[in-house]
Amino acid sequence: MNFSVVTSQFWPLLINGLAVGLIYVLISLGYTMVYGVLRLINFANSEIFMVGTFATVIVTRDVFHYTSAHDALHGWKLIASLLLLLIASMLFSGVTAVLVELVAYRRLRSKGTNRLASLISAIGTSIMISEGVRILTKSAPVPTPRLLSKFNLFTIGSVAIRIDTFMVIIAAALIFFLVDRFVTKTLLGKAIRAVSMSEETSKLMGINLNRVISATFLIGGLVTGAAAFLYMQVYENTVFNIGFNLGLAAFTAAVLGGIGNIRGAFYGGLTLGLFEQFASAVIGGQWKAVTVFTVLVLVLLFRPNGLFGEAIQQSRV
Amino acid sequence: MNKNTKRILAVVGASALTIGALVSTSAQAAVTSVSLVFQGPLSGSDALAGQDELLGTLTALQMYNDSKPAVKVTLVKADDQGDPSVAGPVSQGIATNKSVVGIIGSAYSGATIASFPAYKAAGIPMVSQSATRATLTDPKASDNGFPIFHRVVPPDSVQGPALVRWATEGVSSPKVYVLDDLQTYSTGLVGFMAPQLAKQGITGVVYSHQPKGTTDYTSEVSKIKASGANVVIYAGYYAEAGPLAKALKDGGYKGVFASGDGTVNAGFVTGAGAAAAEGARLTAPDFPFSGVANAAQKAAYTKATGEPISKADSHTYVVSSFDATNVFLTCIKAGKLTRPAIQNCINSGTFDSMSGVKLKFGRYGDVVGGAPIGGFKVVGGVITYVAAK
């Protein structure tokens, strides 16, 4: 174990852990919101993320016609380009999420089939999307041209904060805040929470179940798409199976925080992101997954509803 | 049993033996086609490596077919994704195909080891174009491929020291950080770096691991910076080497980035971006196709792949795949059409390589006399051959 790295690299590890953790938070919202209304894990959420990363590449490369030979952008052109990319990534992922709901869930739900049928259907849809992209890309990693120059935005003490890391932290926190407000304050948000609490009662209260479920998939997809955009600004590479590890991490974060609980996803994602960074630096990258899942099992042994599940039931989706 | 019965039985028995012999002879004579298997990653994150190598095999087959051979050779593509867990079931399926007389591959060491049980049981000879783990041909190792395994490239016991020499060449007071992806190939390669590092008097080497499939190297970059390393050697494949090199560059690392043959692929430069990949030092038991191929081989390459010869050097292990395929084709041309016959042919024969060196396999499958390791450098976004290292 190398504890000295914590003292010498504490702030970079903390900042990077926050950035990774907040990306997990956004992806885990896709899992946790769908679980909230359907009590099912949407296994296709990792592919919804992957679609978002490819949307970023396609728009950058084929719509904006930027190549790796271009210089990074500056000023309003940069801001406008990033905003358009964010919107495109969210739209692609959002539409994919709604289609997944229509194809993998709705018909089976309307037929009153076993929940396991929907689960398998979602896994099948996930594999279809992933393999489709694999064939189209011939399995090759796909880089995106760099729009955002990776300069140090400011320095706190001896720690330089890079523009892309800063953008991820601020944007992801803001998006989470907006989703949380949306679910707690708007009429549709209340309907989503009502369905989450009791599907039958919600129907009796006149809530259109299909519309609410579609809206939940759409919001989950939009947020996952935003995560994909932010991820691509930092790592600039994607591949057909990019969603697998990240999706697994985000799902773990959702369970850690208390699945079905929006604020639980926030705390779970941040905890996981920070824990991964520090565990990786101290114990070694090869033990990262082992330590994370050991902690998850221990947490669930003592708190079966997740780390923050019981304390914040009020904000359940 | 009376005399007549004995006589009848004798006639029937003799007839049966004669018919059996005739059928057997005609069956032997009827062999007009056999299958060779190309095994490597043709899909998955390492697909480019397998797709590159396939070009060499296609070129050799093109030349074979152009020579109007008596025996038709069908190529079966077996996609093991470079993954041992995939290679096991794939090899079991291949082994049941009676027409298969040889395996060109597997490309990756881990997948090769996972394939041994099926191919050893079926007695199918293998000639790998790029599996470099030393234990594959080490008689003392439990995972060696004796007696069926052979390879046309030198093992990591040759590449490991060469990689250290090339990575530290011209670096004053090298402080080395070795990172691997915990794969069979990578851990094997790292094992052969340590003696060379000690031989060069380099101390304080940091060894670290990040599993294959890692996309976020920020914590590793923090560790590298904390260690004060000025030479980072990565043992792994291009799919992860690209993002790692990019993270190092973005994290402000200014030292040498070096890696082995798993990274000698255009996908590394694509993944890292030309700026982050620039100057990376790479090694591989491989040489540029255009530098060693003759006119006929170049023409066959273009005919088989549809690519201009100018693109050939951007692919990895084309030359060694050509050589591995040619080992089998030479035996088939000599009329060796069964698995045991080809196995004997490989063990006892001497084969031409593209570079002109004669290939003869030792008892445990390595080429007698070895072969040099090529040193490469990324220059202007292109992996460029520098010299033998």
XYZ file of C-alpha atoms in Angstrom:
706
model
C 0.000 0.000 0.000
C 1.222 3.423 -0.925
C -0.213 5.946 1.549
C 2.346 8.586 0.642
C 0.505 9.209 -2.635
C -2.510 10.421 -0.630
C -0.485 13.108 1.080
C 1.355 14.209 -2.060
C -1.596 13.905 -4.469
C -4.591 14.428 -2.175
C -6.150 17.359 -4.028
C -5.764 15.979 -7.582
C -7.257 12.681 -6.391
C -10.109 14.519 -4.695
C -10.882 16.698 -7.720
C -10.723 13.764 -10.160
C -12.790 11.642 -7.775
C -15.454 14.336 -7.664
C -15.538 14.566 -11.470
C -15.774 10.793 -11.969
C -18.265 10.500 -9.119
C -20.543 13.152 -10.585
C -20.527 11.375 -13.951
C -21.570 8.223 -12.050
C -24.310 10.258 -10.362
C -25.850 11.260 -13.686
C -25.682 7.753 -15.166
C -27.069 6.228 -11.969
C -30.074 8.546 -12.216
C -31.046 6.626 -15.360
C -31.053 3.397 -13.358
C -32.621 4.742 -10.214
C -35.498 6.648 -11.856
C -36.579 3.671 -13.948
C -36.282 1.412 -10.929
C -38.415 3.863 -8.990
C -41.392 3.582 -11.320
C -41.045 0.034 -12.666
C -39.130 -1.788 -9.920
C -36.895 -3.099 -12.694
C -33.256 -2.556 -13.554
C -32.937 -0.974 -16.985
C -29.919 -2.904 -18.224
C -29.987 -0.960 -21.467
C -28.990 2.243 -19.636
C -25.304 1.473 -20.273
C -26.038 1.417 -24.021
C -28.055 4.628 -23.717
C -24.864 6.148 -22.324
C -22.837 4.665 -25.176
C -25.239 6.150 -27.747
C -24.707 9.550 -26.113
C -20.931 9.281 -26.448
C -21.239 8.405 -30.130
C -23.685 11.268 -30.650
C -20.975 13.614 -29.358
C -18.461 12.171 -31.817
C -20.840 12.205 -34.771
C -21.960 15.790 -34.258
C -18.408 17.020 -33.651
C -16.956 15.182 -36.626
C -19.752 15.015 -39.186
C -21.955 18.016 -38.388
C -19.403 20.549 -37.136
C -16.743 19.040 -39.431
C -14.048 19.360 -36.783
C -11.063 17.052 -37.101
C -8.121 16.325 -34.855
C -6.109 18.683 -37.069
C -8.251 21.654 -35.955
C -7.146 23.926 -33.156
C -9.236 23.880 -29.986
C -12.074 26.433 -29.936
C -12.301 29.548 -27.794
C -14.866 32.125 -26.679
C -18.493 32.058 -27.794
C -17.797 29.568 -30.552
C -16.593 27.099 -27.937
C -19.546 27.718 -25.613
C -22.079 27.411 -28.449
C -20.448 24.251 -29.772
C -20.366 22.626 -26.338
C -24.004 23.532 -25.670
C -25.098 22.112 -29.013
C -23.123 18.932 -28.339
C -24.702 18.619 -24.906
C -28.182 18.988 -26.399
C -27.414 16.502 -29.191
C -26.034 13.915 -26.791
C -29.035 14.317 -24.479
C -31.489 14.032 -27.370
C -29.886 10.917 -28.849
C -29.804 9.213 -25.462
C -33.281 10.427 -24.508
C -34.852 9.156 -27.730
C -32.994 5.846 -27.382
C -34.309 5.480 -23.823
C -37.896 6.087 -24.944
C -37.491 3.559 -27.766
C -36.088 1.028 -25.304
C -39.151 1.528 -23.142
C -41.468 1.035 -26.107
C -39.676 -2.034 -27.439
C -38.454 -3.800 -24.331
C -40.962 -2.892 -21.664
C -44.319 -1.451 -22.746
C -45.807 -4.319 -24.701
C -44.718 -6.884 -22.146
C -46.149 -4.687 -19.395
C -49.472 -4.277 -21.217
C -49.703 -8.069 -21.546
C -49.148 -8.409 -17.811
C -46.135 -10.672 -18.259
C -43.750 -11.679 -15.526
C -41.226 -8.974 -14.542
C -38.408 -11.328 -15.470
C -39.589 -11.223 -19.103
C -39.039 -7.449 -19.141
C -35.652 -7.900 -17.522
C -34.511 -10.342 -20.189
C -36.048 -8.174 -22.884
C -34.010 -5.191 -21.633
C -30.815 -7.256 -21.606
C -31.578 -8.382 -25.174
C -32.168 -4.805 -26.300
C -28.931 -3.767 -24.616
C -26.968 -6.449 -26.486
C -28.657 -5.543 -29.785
C -27.679 -1.879 -29.482
C -24.146 -2.700 -28.408
C -23.585 -5.253 -31.173
C -25.145 -2.950 -33.765
C -22.629 -0.242 -32.900
C -19.830 -2.812 -32.800
C -20.600 -3.853 -36.363
C -20.895 -0.258 -37.562
C -17.588 0.749 -35.965
C -15.801 -2.538 -36.668
C -15.059 -2.724 -32.914
C -12.538 0.099 -33.149
C -12.199 2.742 -30.444
C -13.530 6.040 -31.785
C -11.890 9.284 -30.665
C -13.577 12.660 -30.784
C -11.701 15.727 -31.981
C -10.720 18.022 -29.111
C -12.819 21.163 -28.929
C -11.819 22.192 -25.447
C -8.176 22.953 -24.813
C -7.105 21.271 -21.552
C -5.660 24.327 -19.825
C -5.527 24.971 -16.095
C -8.414 27.277 -15.265
C -7.161 28.345 -11.860
C -4.957 27.216 -9.032
C -5.911 26.716 -5.410
C -2.744 26.549 -3.353
C -0.571 24.154 -5.312
C -3.492 22.460 -7.054
C -4.285 23.345 -10.641
C -7.913 22.848 -11.682
C -8.244 21.903 -15.337
C -11.051 23.410 -17.399
C -12.611 20.077 -18.401
C -12.624 18.722 -14.838
C -14.102 21.975 -13.568
C -16.779 21.921 -16.270
C -17.761 18.347 -15.405
C -18.095 19.119 -11.693
C -20.141 22.274 -12.173
C -22.338 21.002 -15.023
C -23.063 17.620 -13.433
C -23.915 19.169 -10.073
C -26.201 21.669 -11.821
C -27.946 18.979 -13.872
C -28.482 16.881 -10.756
C -29.938 19.880 -8.939
C -32.344 20.560 -11.842
C -33.499 16.921 -11.982
C -34.018 16.864 -8.237
C -36.058 20.089 -8.406
C -38.012 18.764 -11.364
C -39.002 15.581 -9.588
C -39.865 17.287 -6.314
C -41.546 20.462 -7.577
C -43.277 19.904 -10.912
C -46.612 18.228 -11.627
C -44.980 15.547 -13.779
C -42.394 15.015 -11.065
C -45.165 14.504 -8.544
C -46.831 12.027 -10.909
C -43.550 10.124 -11.217
C -43.235 9.974 -7.457
C -46.859 8.902 -7.131
C -46.334 6.008 -9.565
C -43.180 5.124 -7.661
C -45.116 4.883 -4.410
C -48.139 2.992 -5.736
C -48.922 2.164 -9.330
C -52.495 1.084 -8.587
C -53.385 4.175 -6.537
C -51.838 6.409 -9.174
C -54.073 4.848 -11.820
C -57.114 5.401 -9.623
C -56.068 9.041 -9.229
C -56.205 9.442 -13.009
C -52.485 9.389 -13.753
C -51.668 8.164 -17.257
C -49.246 5.406 -16.378
C -47.753 4.955 -19.837
C -47.086 8.651 -20.188
C -45.417 8.871 -16.810
C -43.246 5.831 -17.476
C -42.212 7.161 -20.897
C -41.408 10.524 -19.311
C -39.288 8.776 -16.688
C -37.308 6.929 -19.371
C -36.926 10.185 -21.300
C -35.602 12.104 -18.290
C -33.298 9.231 -17.344
C -32.055 9.103 -20.945
C -31.523 12.860 -21.163
C -29.484 12.875 -17.964
C -27.464 9.831 -19.077
C -26.837 11.632 -22.386
C -25.531 14.633 -20.460
C -23.187 12.296 -18.585
C -21.992 10.907 -21.936
C -21.228 14.411 -23.215
C -19.276 15.302 -20.072
C -17.402 12.009 -20.165
C -16.319 12.661 -23.759
C -14.981 16.107 -22.919
C -12.578 14.553 -20.417
C -11.668 11.200 -21.984
C -12.308 11.914 -25.707
C -12.635 8.228 -26.646
C -15.507 5.829 -26.953
C -16.055 2.276 -28.073
C -19.092 0.041 -28.528
C -18.781 -1.452 -25.020
C -17.865 1.776 -23.231
C -21.073 1.615 -21.213
C -20.378 -1.738 -19.611
C -17.887 -0.787 -16.905
C -19.300 2.692 -16.407
C -22.841 1.338 -16.281
C -21.807 -1.251 -13.736
C -20.160 1.426 -11.622
C -23.198 3.697 -11.875
C -25.564 0.865 -11.023
C -23.364 0.086 -8.011
C -23.539 3.747 -7.026
C -27.331 3.641 -7.249
C -27.505 0.547 -5.039
C -24.945 2.000 -2.636
C -26.993 5.158 -2.203
C -30.327 3.341 -2.151
C -31.778 2.433 -5.527
C -34.946 4.259 -6.413
C -33.781 7.264 -4.442
C -32.549 10.267 -6.427
C -30.511 11.854 -3.670
C -29.215 8.426 -2.748
C -27.814 8.181 -6.290
C -26.034 11.483 -5.693
C -24.350 10.363 -2.500
C -23.715 6.869 -3.856
C -22.082 8.200 -7.037
C -19.872 10.642 -5.185
C -18.871 8.047 -2.601
C -17.996 5.544 -5.308
C -16.058 8.039 -7.444
C -13.950 9.226 -4.523
C -13.455 5.753 -3.116
C -12.316 4.416 -6.494
C -9.752 7.185 -6.944
C -8.215 6.849 -3.505
C -8.391 3.040 -3.387
C -6.778 2.866 -6.815
C -3.948 5.187 -5.760
C -3.314 3.572 -2.387
C -3.976 -0.125 -2.931
C -3.481 -0.290 -6.698
C -5.787 -0.250 -9.714
C -6.060 -4.034 -9.752
C -7.871 -3.951 -6.399
C -10.231 -1.122 -7.279
C -13.225 -3.295 -8.205
C -12.592 -5.712 -5.355
C -12.519 -2.981 -2.724
C -15.548 -1.207 -4.163
C -17.677 -4.352 -4.173
C -16.419 -5.413 -0.732
C -17.611 -2.090 0.615
C -20.916 -2.467 -1.230
C -21.533 -5.911 0.253
C -20.645 -4.677 3.740
C -22.929 -1.665 3.414
C -25.830 -3.795 2.198
C -25.276 -6.281 5.028
C -25.900 -3.573 7.591
C -28.078 -1.202 5.553
C -30.056 -3.267 3.016
C -31.688 -0.135 1.580
C -28.329 1.397 0.783
C -26.132 3.898 2.530
C -28.635 6.747 2.498
C -31.777 4.856 1.567
C -33.739 5.175 4.770
C -32.773 8.680 5.719
C -34.146 10.295 2.594
C -37.214 8.275 1.708
C -39.132 11.497 1.210
C -37.301 12.219 -2.005
C -37.853 8.755 -3.406
C -38.695 8.874 -7.087
C -16.860 -75.025 -37.994
C -16.522 -77.178 -41.141
C -14.109 -76.674 -44.012
C -16.663 -74.955 -46.293
C -17.663 -72.500 -43.633
C -14.004 -71.686 -42.977
C -13.420 -71.212 -46.677
C -16.424 -68.882 -47.006
C -15.318 -66.878 -43.960
C -11.786 -66.600 -45.333
C -13.080 -65.300 -48.668
C -15.446 -62.859 -46.987
C -12.679 -61.688 -44.654
C -10.203 -61.206 -47.485
C -12.805 -59.377 -49.532
C -13.635 -57.134 -46.606
C -9.944 -56.298 -46.073
C -9.473 -55.605 -49.795
C -12.555 -53.393 -49.965
C -11.502 -51.653 -46.771
C -8.043 -50.981 -48.174
C -9.499 -49.735 -51.439
C -11.956 -47.469 -49.658
C -9.165 -46.188 -47.433
C -6.880 -45.539 -50.415
C -9.594 -43.814 -52.389
C -10.471 -41.736 -49.319
C -6.817 -40.640 -49.057
C -6.719 -39.903 -52.730
C -9.945 -37.982 -52.439
C -8.464 -35.312 -50.138
C -8.534 -32.269 -52.372
C -9.190 -29.623 -49.782
C -8.229 -28.849 -46.199
C -8.966 -25.973 -43.839
C -6.644 -23.672 -41.961
C -7.928 -21.581 -39.089
C -6.915 -17.998 -38.464
C -7.518 -17.378 -34.764
C -7.325 -13.962 -33.138
C -9.393 -10.984 -32.041
C -11.614 -10.048 -34.970
C -14.164 -8.247 -32.820
C -14.070 -6.613 -29.404
C -11.832 -3.814 -28.229
C -8.689 -5.427 -29.714
C -10.207 -6.267 -33.094
C -7.775 -4.086 -35.040
C -4.885 -6.325 -33.952
C -6.529 -9.435 -35.396
C -7.731 -7.637 -38.497
C -4.180 -6.404 -39.154
C -2.711 -9.866 -38.827
C -5.354 -11.379 -41.060
C -3.934 -9.313 -43.941
C -0.670 -11.282 -43.820
C -2.538 -14.578 -43.897
C -4.693 -13.439 -46.822
C -1.571 -12.390 -48.719
C 0.084 -15.791 -48.238
C -3.108 -17.571 -49.292
C -3.382 -15.353 -52.353
C 0.078 -16.424 -53.489
C -0.760 -20.060 -52.769
C -3.991 -19.911 -54.782
C -2.282 -18.079 -57.648
C 0.114 -21.017 -57.940
C -2.846 -23.242 -59.010
C -2.344 -25.820 -56.228
C -3.696 -29.358 -56.296
C -5.126 -29.018 -52.811
C -7.618 -26.285 -52.067
C -7.103 -24.489 -48.745
C -10.137 -22.950 -47.090
C -9.560 -20.278 -44.458
C -11.743 -20.409 -41.361
C -11.769 -17.221 -39.285
C -12.075 -17.923 -35.562
C -12.760 -14.818 -33.513
C -11.565 -15.308 -29.929
C -11.629 -11.554 -29.179
C -8.162 -12.024 -27.655
C -10.021 -13.140 -24.554
C -9.197 -16.462 -22.845
C -12.806 -16.900 -21.717
C -13.942 -16.675 -25.349
C -11.022 -18.645 -26.789
C -11.840 -21.788 -24.763
C -15.291 -22.404 -26.284
C -14.150 -21.200 -29.735
C -11.280 -23.700 -29.801
C -13.555 -26.531 -28.672
C -15.781 -25.842 -31.682
C -12.843 -25.615 -34.092
C -11.363 -28.885 -32.850
C -14.464 -30.797 -33.899
C -14.085 -29.641 -37.518
C -12.378 -32.620 -39.186
C -11.191 -30.611 -42.177
C -9.032 -28.326 -39.992
C -5.369 -29.300 -40.205
C -3.720 -26.284 -38.568
C -4.202 -23.130 -36.524
C -2.583 -19.853 -37.506
C -2.616 -18.299 -34.058
C -3.824 -17.537 -31.663
C -2.752 -13.929 -31.804
C -2.781 -13.357 -28.036
C -0.959 -15.379 -25.404
C -3.877 -15.704 -22.981
C -6.202 -16.886 -25.724
C -3.496 -19.293 -26.905
C -3.214 -20.905 -23.475
C -6.996 -21.186 -23.230
C -7.028 -22.974 -26.610
C -4.367 -25.565 -25.753
C -6.662 -28.180 -24.157
C -8.887 -28.477 -27.237
C -6.087 -28.447 -29.806
C -3.800 -30.754 -27.839
C -6.628 -33.264 -27.461
C -7.358 -33.084 -31.190
C -3.682 -33.016 -32.189
C -4.005 -29.862 -34.270
C -0.675 -28.069 -34.817
C -0.517 -24.330 -34.094
C 1.836 -21.682 -35.464
C 1.328 -18.318 -33.811
C 2.191 -15.052 -35.476
C 2.234 -12.928 -32.317
C 1.744 -14.845 -29.055
C 4.952 -13.889 -27.264
C 4.539 -15.074 -23.663
C 7.714 -16.964 -22.809
C 6.020 -19.827 -20.949
C 4.219 -20.983 -24.114
C 7.449 -22.667 -25.181
C 8.994 -23.243 -21.759
C 9.100 -26.991 -21.026
C 9.101 -26.282 -17.278
C 5.957 -24.174 -17.429
C 2.555 -25.707 -16.809
C 0.992 -23.649 -19.590
C 3.377 -24.589 -22.391
C 1.973 -25.739 -25.710
C 4.211 -28.750 -26.302
C 3.989 -30.624 -28.641
C 1.548 -28.751 -30.903
C 2.568 -25.115 -30.392
C 5.057 -23.163 -32.531
C 5.594 -19.483 -33.181
C 7.478 -17.389 -35.687
C 8.139 -14.477 -33.310
C 10.680 -14.365 -30.487
C 9.309 -14.595 -26.942
C 8.999 -11.850 -24.353
C 12.261 -12.983 -22.802
C 13.799 -11.252 -25.819
C 11.311 -8.399 -26.130
C 11.244 -7.415 -22.405
C 14.927 -6.443 -22.225
C 14.738 -4.796 -25.663
C 11.802 -2.680 -24.511
C 13.724 -1.514 -21.425
C 16.775 -0.659 -23.559
C 14.707 1.328 -26.048
C 12.599 3.072 -23.375
C 15.630 4.307 -21.467
C 17.891 5.019 -24.450
C 19.379 8.501 -24.104
C 17.499 9.247 -20.865
C 19.828 10.545 -18.189
C 19.063 9.214 -14.683
C 16.041 7.220 -15.765
C 13.328 6.799 -13.123
C 11.115 4.035 -14.440
C 7.427 3.381 -13.766
C 6.124 0.070 -15.125
C 2.379 -0.309 -15.529
C 0.646 -3.444 -16.789
C -2.942 -4.504 -17.462
C -2.740 -7.827 -15.585
C -3.200 -9.840 -18.772
C -1.236 -13.034 -19.445
C 0.900 -11.344 -22.099
C 1.574 -8.231 -20.057
C 2.591 -9.824 -16.779
C 4.897 -12.128 -18.716
C 6.534 -9.199 -20.487
C 7.004 -7.281 -17.222
C 8.700 -10.325 -15.702
C 11.487 -10.039 -18.287
C 12.003 -6.313 -17.786
C 13.183 -6.532 -14.180
C 16.522 -8.295 -14.904
C 17.334 -5.801 -17.658
C 16.490 -2.849 -15.390
C 18.813 -4.288 -12.749
C 21.491 -4.920 -15.389
C 21.328 -1.252 -16.397
C 21.618 -0.235 -12.737
C 18.163 1.332 -12.661
C 16.783 1.212 -9.129
C 13.613 2.458 -7.441
C 11.414 1.110 -10.218
C 7.693 1.390 -9.414
C 5.436 -1.438 -10.592
C 1.708 -0.821 -10.861
C -1.372 -2.404 -12.422
C -4.586 -1.177 -13.998
C -6.891 -3.909 -15.314
C -7.606 -4.194 -19.031
C -10.695 -2.185 -19.911
C -9.751 0.750 -17.675
C -10.869 4.059 -19.174
C -10.015 6.456 -16.354
C -6.278 6.711 -15.690
C -6.380 9.926 -13.652
C -5.492 8.233 -10.348
C -2.605 6.399 -12.061
C -1.315 9.667 -13.487
C -1.357 11.106 -9.961
C 0.731 8.155 -8.783
C 3.150 8.520 -11.695
C 3.628 12.199 -10.982
C 4.108 11.484 -7.279
C 6.798 8.919 -8.136
C 8.782 11.454 -10.163
C 9.128 8.977 -13.043
C 10.592 10.166 -16.336
C 10.073 6.854 -18.170
C 6.682 5.129 -18.183
C 6.614 1.631 -19.683
C 3.169 0.219 -20.340
C 2.706 -3.513 -20.840
C -0.702 -3.934 -22.421
C -2.662 -3.361 -25.581
C -3.344 -0.339 -27.769
C -6.986 0.052 -26.699
C -5.854 1.084 -23.204
C -2.439 2.502 -24.150
C -4.120 5.294 -26.147
C -6.257 6.692 -23.305
C -3.321 6.245 -20.898
C -0.949 8.261 -23.107
C -3.632 10.940 -23.459
C -4.194 11.089 -19.686
C -0.428 11.385 -19.135
C -0.138 14.241 -21.610
C -3.207 16.025 -20.204
C -1.860 15.486 -16.686
C 1.357 17.304 -17.549
C 3.707 14.310 -17.805
C 6.671 15.172 -20.022
C 8.825 12.031 -19.904
C 9.148 9.009 -22.192
C 6.157 6.783 -22.869
C 7.100 3.304 -24.051
C 5.216 0.101 -24.728
C 5.532 -3.314 -26.344
C 4.031 -5.017 -29.351
C 0.493 -4.899 -27.945
C 0.579 -1.182 -28.616
C 2.152 -1.253 -32.084
C -1.128 -0.537 -33.822
C -2.531 2.539 -35.542
C -5.359 2.352 -32.996
C -2.887 3.549 -30.354
C -2.295 6.847 -32.150
C -6.014 7.221 -32.840
C -6.892 6.594 -29.197
C -4.193 8.835 -27.758
C -4.442 11.566 -30.347
C -1.419 12.431 -32.443
C -0.071 14.974 -29.927
C -0.125 12.597 -26.944
C 1.232 9.674 -28.965
C 4.076 11.674 -30.497
C 7.477 10.353 -29.527
C 6.160 7.154 -27.940
C 8.774 4.387 -28.116
C 7.460 0.957 -29.023
C 8.944 -2.468 -29.642
C 7.660 -5.481 -31.541
C 9.130 -8.617 -33.083
C 7.823 -7.206 -36.327
C 9.084 -5.278 -39.324
C 7.499 -3.040 -41.952
C 5.946 -5.113 -44.727
C 7.122 -2.845 -47.514
C 10.690 -3.113 -46.237
C 10.967 -6.892 -46.473
C 8.389 -7.986 -49.073
C 9.470 -8.714 -52.648
C 7.556 -7.531 -55.712
C 5.398 -10.663 -55.940
C 4.473 -10.449 -52.255
C 3.579 -6.783 -52.585
C 1.381 -7.513 -55.600
C -0.305 -10.365 -53.723
C -0.937 -8.061 -50.763
C -2.775 -5.545 -52.891
C -4.704 -8.276 -54.705
C -5.720 -10.016 -51.479
C -6.581 -6.990 -49.357
C -7.601 -4.384 -51.915
C -5.238 -1.946 -50.214
C -2.376 -0.057 -51.827
C 1.028 -1.188 -50.604
C 1.561 2.246 -49.030
C -0.956 1.300 -46.345
C 0.618 -2.043 -45.470
C 3.120 -0.638 -42.975
C 0.356 0.849 -40.839
C -0.718 -2.686 -39.915
C 0.994 -4.834 -37.314
C 2.289 -8.390 -37.589
C 1.473 -8.675 -41.280
C 4.908 -10.137 -41.974
C 4.776 -12.688 -39.157
C 1.237 -13.729 -40.097
C 2.432 -14.247 -43.661
C 5.289 -16.402 -42.356
C 3.074 -18.428 -39.989
C 0.590 -19.122 -42.773
C 3.376 -20.082 -45.149
C 4.637 -22.742 -42.741
C 1.333 -24.585 -43.163
C 1.080 -23.921 -46.901
C 4.568 -25.298 -47.453
C 3.607 -28.541 -45.699
C 0.318 -28.780 -47.605
C 2.156 -28.249 -50.892
C 4.428 -31.123 -49.879
C 1.372 -33.373 -49.667
C 1.013 -33.359 -45.890
C -2.740 -33.267 -45.518
C -3.464 -34.667 -42.074
C -2.898 -33.171 -38.641
C -0.101 -35.629 -37.670
C 1.593 -35.278 -41.056
C 1.603 -31.489 -40.799
C 2.814 -31.670 -37.198
C 5.777 -33.802 -38.322
C 6.410 -31.523 -41.262
C 6.573 -28.420 -39.003
C 8.839 -30.145 -36.509
C 11.301 -31.397 -39.105
C 11.093 -28.839 -41.917
C 12.855 -25.607 -42.717
C 10.717 -22.751 -44.012
C 11.318 -19.547 -45.892
C 10.386 -16.320 -44.159
C 9.560 -13.060 -45.855
C 12.740 -11.482 -44.561
C 14.810 -14.273 -46.113
C 15.744 -15.909 -42.805
C 15.198 -19.681 -42.747
C 12.753 -20.745 -40.038
C 13.406 -23.986 -38.213
C 11.493 -24.814 -35.066
C 13.106 -26.169 -31.919
C 11.634 -28.996 -29.880
C 9.350 -26.698 -27.858
C 8.187 -24.499 -30.698
C 10.468 -21.469 -30.831
C 12.439 -20.577 -33.940
C 16.005 -21.802 -33.609
C 18.390 -18.857 -33.476
C 15.638 -16.374 -32.529
C 14.918 -13.129 -34.317
C 15.594 -9.447 -33.634
C 13.124 -7.038 -32.022
C 12.100 -3.962 -33.977
C 12.187 -0.534 -32.328
C 9.463 1.915 -33.402
C 8.669 5.526 -32.621
C 5.578 7.638 -33.257
C 6.671 10.407 -35.597
C 4.141 12.853 -37.010
C 1.281 10.626 -35.845
C 2.668 7.542 -37.607
C 4.298 4.510 -35.980
C 7.659 4.507 -37.701
C 10.275 1.765 -37.706
C 13.565 3.025 -36.299
C 15.968 0.091 -35.981
C 16.393 -3.364 -34.508
C 16.790 -3.099 -30.729
